[in-house]
Tab-separated table of C-alpha atoms in Angstrom:
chain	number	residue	atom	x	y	z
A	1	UNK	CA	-143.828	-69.332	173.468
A	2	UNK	CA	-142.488	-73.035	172.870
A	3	UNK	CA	-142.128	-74.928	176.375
A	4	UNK	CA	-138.383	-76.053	176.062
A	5	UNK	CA	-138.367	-77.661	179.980
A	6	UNK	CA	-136.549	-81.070	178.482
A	7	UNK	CA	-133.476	-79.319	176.654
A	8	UNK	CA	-133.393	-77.527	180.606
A	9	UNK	CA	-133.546	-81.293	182.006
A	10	UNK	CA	-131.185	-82.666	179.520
A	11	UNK	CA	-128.479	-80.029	180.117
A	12	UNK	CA	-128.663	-80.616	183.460
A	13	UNK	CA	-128.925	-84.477	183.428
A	14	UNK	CA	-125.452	-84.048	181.901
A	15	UNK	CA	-124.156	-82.103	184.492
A	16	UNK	CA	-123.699	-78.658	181.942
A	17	UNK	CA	-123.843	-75.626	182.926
A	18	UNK	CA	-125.554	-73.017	180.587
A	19	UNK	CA	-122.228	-71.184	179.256
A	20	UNK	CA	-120.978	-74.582	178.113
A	21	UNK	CA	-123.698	-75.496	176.099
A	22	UNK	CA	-123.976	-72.424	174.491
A	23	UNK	CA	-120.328	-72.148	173.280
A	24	UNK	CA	-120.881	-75.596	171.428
A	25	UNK	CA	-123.987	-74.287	169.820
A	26	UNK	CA	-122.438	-71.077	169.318
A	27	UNK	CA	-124.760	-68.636	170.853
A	28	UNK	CA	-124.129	-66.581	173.346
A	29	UNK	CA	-125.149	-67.951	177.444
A	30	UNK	CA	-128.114	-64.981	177.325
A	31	UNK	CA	-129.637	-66.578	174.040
A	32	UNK	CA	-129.397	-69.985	175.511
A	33	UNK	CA	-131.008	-68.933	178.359
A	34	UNK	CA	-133.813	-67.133	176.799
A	35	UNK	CA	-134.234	-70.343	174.629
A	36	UNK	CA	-134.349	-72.378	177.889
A	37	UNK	CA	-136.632	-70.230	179.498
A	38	UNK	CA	-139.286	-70.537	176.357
A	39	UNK	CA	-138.907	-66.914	175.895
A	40	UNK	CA	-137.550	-66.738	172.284
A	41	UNK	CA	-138.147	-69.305	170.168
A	42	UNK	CA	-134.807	-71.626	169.274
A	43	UNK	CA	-133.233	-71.059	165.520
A	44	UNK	CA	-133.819	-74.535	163.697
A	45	UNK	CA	-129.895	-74.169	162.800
A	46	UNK	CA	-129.704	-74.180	166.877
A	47	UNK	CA	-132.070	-77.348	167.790
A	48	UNK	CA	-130.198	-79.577	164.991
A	49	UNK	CA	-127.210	-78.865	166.439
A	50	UNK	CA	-128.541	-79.723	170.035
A	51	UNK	CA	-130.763	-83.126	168.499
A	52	UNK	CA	-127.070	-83.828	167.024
A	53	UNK	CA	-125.105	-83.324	170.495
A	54	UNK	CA	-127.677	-85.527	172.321
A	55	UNK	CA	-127.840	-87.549	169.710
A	56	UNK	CA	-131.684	-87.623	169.887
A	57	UNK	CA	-134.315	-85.433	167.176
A	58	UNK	CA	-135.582	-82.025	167.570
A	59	UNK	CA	-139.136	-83.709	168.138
A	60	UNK	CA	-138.035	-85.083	171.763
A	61	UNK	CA	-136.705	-82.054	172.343
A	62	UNK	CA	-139.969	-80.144	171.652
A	63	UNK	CA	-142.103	-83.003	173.353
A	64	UNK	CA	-143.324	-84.186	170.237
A	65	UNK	CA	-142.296	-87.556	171.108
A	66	UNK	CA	-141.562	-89.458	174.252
A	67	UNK	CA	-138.790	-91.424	171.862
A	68	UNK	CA	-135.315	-90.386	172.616
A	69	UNK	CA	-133.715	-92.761	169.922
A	70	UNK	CA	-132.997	-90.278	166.831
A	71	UNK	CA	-134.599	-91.120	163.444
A	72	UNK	CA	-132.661	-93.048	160.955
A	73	UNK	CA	-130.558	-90.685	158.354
A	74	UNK	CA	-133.091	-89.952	155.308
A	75	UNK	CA	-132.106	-90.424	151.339
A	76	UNK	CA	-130.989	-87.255	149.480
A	77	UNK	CA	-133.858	-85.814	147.471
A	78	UNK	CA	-130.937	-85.381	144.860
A	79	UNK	CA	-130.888	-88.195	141.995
């Protein structure tokens, strides 16, 4: 499964416990914890909403990037 060690180190840099962050992304403490724990992969819905509470992208929090800044807001597709 998907190594998810930095959303464990960012939760705890910020002094959350797992219960907390998982009522703002609205999944249950057990689902958080499997997420944490790389043993079920995180819901897309559920990493945008944890980029957006950083405020970093869901490619630091994979370890895509070592850049914690998150990218600039993209144009619509629509015309």
């Amino acid at each position: 499964m998907t190594d998810y060690s930095r959303i464990r180190d960012l939760r705890e840099d910020n002094d959350l416990s797992q219960k907390e962050l998982a009522k703002h992304l609205h999944v249950s403490q057990r689902s958080y914890s499997h997420y944490e724990n790389g043993d079920r992969a995180m819901p897309i819905d559920v990493l945008k909403r944890l980029a957006a509470y950083y405020n970093t992208s869901i490619d630091y929090l994979v370890e895509r990037t070592d850049a914690k800044r998150p990218y600039p807001p993209g144009k619509s597709m629509k015309n």
